[in-house]
Coordinates of C-alpha atoms in Angstrom, one line a residue:
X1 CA -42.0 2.6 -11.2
X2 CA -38.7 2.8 -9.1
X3 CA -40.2 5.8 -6.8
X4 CA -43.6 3.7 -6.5
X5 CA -41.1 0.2 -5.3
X6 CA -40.2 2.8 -2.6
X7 CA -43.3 4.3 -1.4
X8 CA -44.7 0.9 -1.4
X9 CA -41.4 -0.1 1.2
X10 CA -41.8 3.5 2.8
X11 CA -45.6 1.9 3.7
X12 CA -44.4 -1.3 4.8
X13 CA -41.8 0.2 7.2
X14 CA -44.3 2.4 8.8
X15 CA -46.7 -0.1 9.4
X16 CA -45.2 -0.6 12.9
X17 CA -45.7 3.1 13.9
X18 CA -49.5 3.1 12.0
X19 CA -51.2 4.2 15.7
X20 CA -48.8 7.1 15.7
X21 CA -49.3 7.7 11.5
X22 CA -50.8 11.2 12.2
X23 CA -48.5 12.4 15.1
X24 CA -44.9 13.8 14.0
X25 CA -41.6 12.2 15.0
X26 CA -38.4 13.4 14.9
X27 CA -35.3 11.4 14.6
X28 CA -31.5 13.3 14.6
X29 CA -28.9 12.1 12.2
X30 CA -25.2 12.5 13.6
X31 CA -23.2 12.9 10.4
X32 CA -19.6 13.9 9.6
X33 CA -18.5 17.8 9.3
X34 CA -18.8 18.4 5.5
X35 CA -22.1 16.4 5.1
X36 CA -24.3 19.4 6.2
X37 CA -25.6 20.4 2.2
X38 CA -26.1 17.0 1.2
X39 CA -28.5 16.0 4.6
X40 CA -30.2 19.2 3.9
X41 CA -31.1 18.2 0.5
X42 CA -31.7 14.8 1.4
X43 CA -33.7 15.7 4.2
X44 CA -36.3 17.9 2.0
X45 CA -37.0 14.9 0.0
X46 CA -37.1 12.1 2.4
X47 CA -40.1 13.7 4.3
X48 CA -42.2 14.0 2.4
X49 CA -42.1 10.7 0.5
X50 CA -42.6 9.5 4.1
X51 CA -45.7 11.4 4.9
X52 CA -47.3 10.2 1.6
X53 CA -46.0 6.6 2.1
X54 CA -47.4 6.5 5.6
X55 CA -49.1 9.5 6.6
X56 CA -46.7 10.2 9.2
X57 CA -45.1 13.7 9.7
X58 CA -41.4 13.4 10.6
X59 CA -38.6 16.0 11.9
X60 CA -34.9 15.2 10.5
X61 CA -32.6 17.0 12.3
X62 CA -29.0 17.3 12.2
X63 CA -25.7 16.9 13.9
X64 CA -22.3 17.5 12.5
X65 CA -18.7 17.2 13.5
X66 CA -15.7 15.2 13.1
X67 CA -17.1 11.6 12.2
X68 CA -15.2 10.2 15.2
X69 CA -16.1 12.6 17.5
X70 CA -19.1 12.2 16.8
X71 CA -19.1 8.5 17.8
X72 CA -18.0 9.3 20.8
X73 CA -20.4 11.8 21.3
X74 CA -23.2 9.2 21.1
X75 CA -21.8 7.2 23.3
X76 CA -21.3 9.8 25.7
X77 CA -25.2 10.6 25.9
X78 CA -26.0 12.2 22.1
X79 CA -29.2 10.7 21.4
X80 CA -28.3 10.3 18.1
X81 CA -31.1 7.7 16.0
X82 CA -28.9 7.4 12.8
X83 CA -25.5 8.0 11.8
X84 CA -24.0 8.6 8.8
X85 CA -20.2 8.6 8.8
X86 CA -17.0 8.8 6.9
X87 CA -15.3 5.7 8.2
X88 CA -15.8 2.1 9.4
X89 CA -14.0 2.7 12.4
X90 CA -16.7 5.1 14.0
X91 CA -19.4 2.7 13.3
X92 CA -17.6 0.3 14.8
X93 CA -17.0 2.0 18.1
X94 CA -21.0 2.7 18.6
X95 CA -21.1 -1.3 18.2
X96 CA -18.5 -2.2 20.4
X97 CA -20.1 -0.1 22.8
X98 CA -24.0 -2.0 22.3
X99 CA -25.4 0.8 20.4
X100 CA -25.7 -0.4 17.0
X101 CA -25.9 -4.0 16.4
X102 CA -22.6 -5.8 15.5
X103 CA -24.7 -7.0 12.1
X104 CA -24.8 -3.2 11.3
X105 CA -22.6 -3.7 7.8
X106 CA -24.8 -6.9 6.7
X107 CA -28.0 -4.3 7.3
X108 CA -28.2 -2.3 4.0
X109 CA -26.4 -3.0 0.5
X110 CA -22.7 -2.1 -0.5
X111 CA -21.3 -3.0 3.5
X112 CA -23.9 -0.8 4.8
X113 CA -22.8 2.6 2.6
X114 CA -25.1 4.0 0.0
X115 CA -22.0 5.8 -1.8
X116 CA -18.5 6.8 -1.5
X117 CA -16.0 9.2 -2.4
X118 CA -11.9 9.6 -3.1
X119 CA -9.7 12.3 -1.9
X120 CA -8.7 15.3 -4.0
X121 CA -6.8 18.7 -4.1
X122 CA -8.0 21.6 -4.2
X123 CA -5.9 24.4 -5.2
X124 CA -6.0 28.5 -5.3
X125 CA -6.9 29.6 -8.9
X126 CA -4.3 29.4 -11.6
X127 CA -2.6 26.6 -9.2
X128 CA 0.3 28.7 -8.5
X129 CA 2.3 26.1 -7.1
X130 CA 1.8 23.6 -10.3
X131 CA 0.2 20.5 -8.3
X132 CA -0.1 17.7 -10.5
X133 CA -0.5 14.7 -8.4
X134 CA 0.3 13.5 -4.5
X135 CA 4.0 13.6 -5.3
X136 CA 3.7 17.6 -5.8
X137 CA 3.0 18.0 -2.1
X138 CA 6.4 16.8 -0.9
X139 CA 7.7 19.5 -2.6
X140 CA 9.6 22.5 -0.4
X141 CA 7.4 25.6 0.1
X142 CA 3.9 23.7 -0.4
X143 CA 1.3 24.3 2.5
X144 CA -0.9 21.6 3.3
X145 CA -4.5 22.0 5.0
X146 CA -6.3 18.6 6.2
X147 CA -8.0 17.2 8.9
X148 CA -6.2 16.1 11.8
X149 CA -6.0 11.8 11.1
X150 CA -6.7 11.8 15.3
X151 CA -9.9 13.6 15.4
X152 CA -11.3 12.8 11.8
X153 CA -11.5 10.2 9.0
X154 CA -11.5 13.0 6.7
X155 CA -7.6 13.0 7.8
X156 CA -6.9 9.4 7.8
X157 CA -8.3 8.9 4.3
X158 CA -6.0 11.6 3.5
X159 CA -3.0 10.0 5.2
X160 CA -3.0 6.6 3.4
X161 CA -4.4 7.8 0.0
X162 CA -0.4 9.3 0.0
X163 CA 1.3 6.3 1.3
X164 CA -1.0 4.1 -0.9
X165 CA 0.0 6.5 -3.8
X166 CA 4.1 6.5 -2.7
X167 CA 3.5 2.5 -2.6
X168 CA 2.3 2.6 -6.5
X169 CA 4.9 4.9 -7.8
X170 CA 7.5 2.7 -5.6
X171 CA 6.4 -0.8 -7.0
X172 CA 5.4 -1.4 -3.0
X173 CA 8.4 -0.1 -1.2
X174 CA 7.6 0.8 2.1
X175 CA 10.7 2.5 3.0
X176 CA 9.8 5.1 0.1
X177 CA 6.2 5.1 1.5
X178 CA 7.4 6.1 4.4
X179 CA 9.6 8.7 3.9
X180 CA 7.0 10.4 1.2
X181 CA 4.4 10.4 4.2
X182 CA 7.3 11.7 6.3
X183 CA 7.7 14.5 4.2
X184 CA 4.3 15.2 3.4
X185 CA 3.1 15.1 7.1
X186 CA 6.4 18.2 7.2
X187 CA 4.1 20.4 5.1
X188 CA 1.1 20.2 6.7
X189 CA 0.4 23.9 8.2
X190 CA -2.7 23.4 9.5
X191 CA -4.7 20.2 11.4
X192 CA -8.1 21.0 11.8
X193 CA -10.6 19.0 13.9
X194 CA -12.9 18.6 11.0
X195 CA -13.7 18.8 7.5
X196 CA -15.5 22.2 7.3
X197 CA -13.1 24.0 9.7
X198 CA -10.0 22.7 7.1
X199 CA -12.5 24.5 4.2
X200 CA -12.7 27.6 6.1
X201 CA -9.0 27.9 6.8
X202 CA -8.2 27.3 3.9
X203 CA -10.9 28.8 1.6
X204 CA -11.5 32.1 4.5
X205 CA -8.6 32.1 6.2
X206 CA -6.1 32.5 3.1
X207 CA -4.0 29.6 5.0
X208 CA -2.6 27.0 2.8
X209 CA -1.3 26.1 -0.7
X210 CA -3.6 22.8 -1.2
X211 CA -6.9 21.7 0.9
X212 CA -6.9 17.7 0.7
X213 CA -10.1 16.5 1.7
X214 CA -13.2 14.5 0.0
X215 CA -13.7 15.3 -3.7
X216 CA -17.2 15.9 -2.6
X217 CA -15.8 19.4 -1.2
X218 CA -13.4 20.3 -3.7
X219 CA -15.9 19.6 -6.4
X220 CA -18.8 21.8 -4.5
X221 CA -15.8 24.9 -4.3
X222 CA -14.5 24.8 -7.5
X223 CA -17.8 24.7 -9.5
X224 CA -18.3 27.5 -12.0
X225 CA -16.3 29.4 -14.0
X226 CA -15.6 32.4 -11.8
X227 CA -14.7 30.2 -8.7
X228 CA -11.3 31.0 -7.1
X229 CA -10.0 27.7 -7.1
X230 CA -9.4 24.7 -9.0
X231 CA -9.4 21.1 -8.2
X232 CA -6.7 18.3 -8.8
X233 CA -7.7 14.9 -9.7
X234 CA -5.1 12.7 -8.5
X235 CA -3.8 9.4 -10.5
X236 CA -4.6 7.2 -7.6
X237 CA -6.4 7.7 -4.1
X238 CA -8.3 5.4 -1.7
X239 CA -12.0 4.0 -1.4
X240 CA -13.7 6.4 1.5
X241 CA -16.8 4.7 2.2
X242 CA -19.3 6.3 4.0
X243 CA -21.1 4.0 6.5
X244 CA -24.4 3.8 7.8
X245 CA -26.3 2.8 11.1
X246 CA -29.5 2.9 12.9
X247 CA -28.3 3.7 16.3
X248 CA -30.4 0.4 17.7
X249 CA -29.9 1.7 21.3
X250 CA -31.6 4.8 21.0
X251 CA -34.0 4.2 18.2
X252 CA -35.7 0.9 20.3
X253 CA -36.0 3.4 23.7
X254 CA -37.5 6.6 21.5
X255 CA -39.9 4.4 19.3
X256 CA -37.9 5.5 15.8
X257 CA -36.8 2.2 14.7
X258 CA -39.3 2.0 11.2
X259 CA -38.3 5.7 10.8
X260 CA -34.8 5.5 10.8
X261 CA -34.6 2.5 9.0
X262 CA -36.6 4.2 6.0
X263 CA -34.3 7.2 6.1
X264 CA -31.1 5.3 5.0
X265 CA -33.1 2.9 2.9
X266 CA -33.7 6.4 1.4
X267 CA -30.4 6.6 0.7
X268 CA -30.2 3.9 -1.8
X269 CA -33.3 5.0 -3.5
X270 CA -32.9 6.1 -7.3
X271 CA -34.2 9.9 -6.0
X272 CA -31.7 9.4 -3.1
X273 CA -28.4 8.5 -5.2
X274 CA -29.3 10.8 -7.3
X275 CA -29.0 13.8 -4.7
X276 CA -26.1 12.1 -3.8
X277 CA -24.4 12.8 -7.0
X278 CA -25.5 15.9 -7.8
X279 CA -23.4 17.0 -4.5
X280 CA -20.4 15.4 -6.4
X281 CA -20.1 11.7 -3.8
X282 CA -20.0 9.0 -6.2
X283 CA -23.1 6.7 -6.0
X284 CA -24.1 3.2 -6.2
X285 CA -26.8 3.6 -8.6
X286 CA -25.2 2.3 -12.0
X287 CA -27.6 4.6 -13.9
X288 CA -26.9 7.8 -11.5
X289 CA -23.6 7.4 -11.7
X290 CA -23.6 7.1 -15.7
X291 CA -25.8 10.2 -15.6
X292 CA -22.9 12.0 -13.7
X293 CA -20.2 10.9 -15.0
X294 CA -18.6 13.4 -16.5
X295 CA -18.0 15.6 -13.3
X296 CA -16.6 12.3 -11.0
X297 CA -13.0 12.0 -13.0
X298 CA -12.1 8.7 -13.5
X299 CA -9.1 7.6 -11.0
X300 CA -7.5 4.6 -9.4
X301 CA -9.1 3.5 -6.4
X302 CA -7.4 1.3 -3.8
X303 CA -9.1 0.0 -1.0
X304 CA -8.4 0.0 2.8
X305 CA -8.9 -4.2 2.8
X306 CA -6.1 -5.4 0.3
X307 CA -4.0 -2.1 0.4
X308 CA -3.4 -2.2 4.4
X309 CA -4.9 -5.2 6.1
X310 CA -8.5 -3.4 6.9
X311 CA -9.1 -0.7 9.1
X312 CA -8.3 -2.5 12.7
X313 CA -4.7 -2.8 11.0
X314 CA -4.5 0.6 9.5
X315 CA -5.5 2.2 12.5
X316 CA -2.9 0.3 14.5
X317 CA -0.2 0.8 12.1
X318 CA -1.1 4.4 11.3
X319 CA -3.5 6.3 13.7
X320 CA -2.7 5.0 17.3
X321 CA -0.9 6.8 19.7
X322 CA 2.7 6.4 19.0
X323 CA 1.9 4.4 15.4
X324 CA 3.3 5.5 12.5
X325 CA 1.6 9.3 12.4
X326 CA 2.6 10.3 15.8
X327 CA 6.4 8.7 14.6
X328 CA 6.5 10.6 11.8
X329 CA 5.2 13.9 13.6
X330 CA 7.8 13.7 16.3
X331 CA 10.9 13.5 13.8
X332 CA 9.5 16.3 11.7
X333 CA 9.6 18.3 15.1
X334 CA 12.9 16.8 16.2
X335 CA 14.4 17.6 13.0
X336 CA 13.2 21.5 12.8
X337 CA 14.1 21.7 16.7
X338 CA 17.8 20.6 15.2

């Protein structure tokens, strides 16, 4: 019954394109670095649940990179119909620009993102360096692979997922925040650009004690019993939502509007959350999620609103140039410089 409710919306959508219904269209989704798998999978399902809901052949194609670079990217002349990204902030930049509308969040359930995730560890088999929880990274001798919080949200997830966790174990004392992050930020070995480039370093490369990034990845490296690493839930992390867009600007000029809009409504769909779990992002879909709940742990999630003011404050706070990241960075160099 569900999948019939969403070829019957699939045949409304398409309506507007019906003189076109026989010729193919291709649309390009700009999505984050690590998404690549799940847009694949995604992808094989949505078209054909298109052609049979309209008779229309359509092309998905892909683009991946850092989610904020690829916001700028789009705005720089990637003719990007959709995006799918990691944080608020890069959404937010297409519509201060007039490429998505400023309704965008109000356009599809949850604040316009079909599921979300939480940051993990993942850690070399064995976990040699006994990583418990965020407070085990501040620890002498541990190297720490993540995203750079500049180019990525991948990083900034990570970044206040340990200040949101120093606040908890503090009882909310930002001095002790602080100086964890401080410490933390010390150990990092390796910034990368992007998600899958931290992977590689870390997973290829040999580089690194711990890889922090989405549970998503961790989850998808540490499956099966002969995988050489392990994954560490921790006690508390922070809400990554992963919003969603029609790029309004290019969509209206290339005719994909009724396309793109069925491809995230996809995304809600009960076949759509469910390919969303089974590549380990947490979904919306009550049922899905209760179906995979045994491989999402159960762990405290604070959000970005009531934990640091909303993103426009975090990023001020945290991510501008010379906010709290850049702060913390030049002591750490200062200090070793001596």
């Amino acid at each position: 019954m569900k999948s019939s409710r969403f070829l019957l919306l699939l045949s409304v959508l398409a309506l507007g394109a019906a003189p076109a219904a026989r010729a193919q269209t291709e649309i390009l989704n700009a999505s984050y670095d690590i998404s690549r798998e799940l847009f694949v999978e995604v992808n094989a399902a949505f078209v054909p649940a298109y052609k049979a809901a309209s008779g229309a052949t359509v092309v998905v194609k892909q683009s991946h990179a850092g989610s904020s670079r690829q916001a700028r990217s789009i705005v720089e002349g990637l003719k990007a119909d959709v995006v799918t990204f990691n944080q608020v902030n890069d959404v937010q930049l297409l519509a201060d620009n007039k490429f998505v509308g400023r309704d965008w969040a109000a356009r599809f359930p949850y604040n316009s993102s079909p599921y979300y995730s939480v940051h993990s560890i993942l850690v070399r088999k064995g976990n040699p360096k006994g990583i418990h929880d965020w407070a085990d990274l501040a620890r002498p001798g541990v190297g720490i692979v993540q995203v750079n919080p500049k180019t990525g949200g991948n990083g900034r997830y990570a970044v206040l997922a340990y200040y949101a966790a120093a606040l908890e174990a503090s009882g909310g004392d930002a001095a002790q925040a602080r100086a964890f992050l401080k410490k933390v930020l010390g150990s990092v070995v390796v910034f990368e650009s992007g998600g899958r480039g931290a992977t590689a370093t870390f997973t290829e490369r040999g580089i690194g004690d711990v890889l922090v990034t989405f549970e998503a990845e961790t989850l998808a490296l540490a499956g099966g019993p002969d995988a050489p690493f392990e994954v560490v839930t921790p006690s508390v992390s922070v809400l990554s939502e992963f919003p969603v867009a029609v790029v309004d600007k290019v969509a209206r000029k290339r005719g994909t509007t009724a396309v793109a809009e069925a491809y995230l409504k996809f995304l809600y769909s009960p076949e759509g959350q469910e390919i969303v779990a089974r590549n380990f992002y947490r979904p919306r879909n009550a049922e899905v999620a209760a179906r995979h709940a045994a491989q999402l742990p159960a762990v405290k999630i604070l959000e970005v609103g009531p934990t640091f003011g909303g993103w426009e404050k975090a990023t001020k706070d945290f991510f501008d140039n010379g906010a709290l990241v850049d702060a913390l960075l030049a002591e750490v160099a200062s200090e070793r410089r001596g």
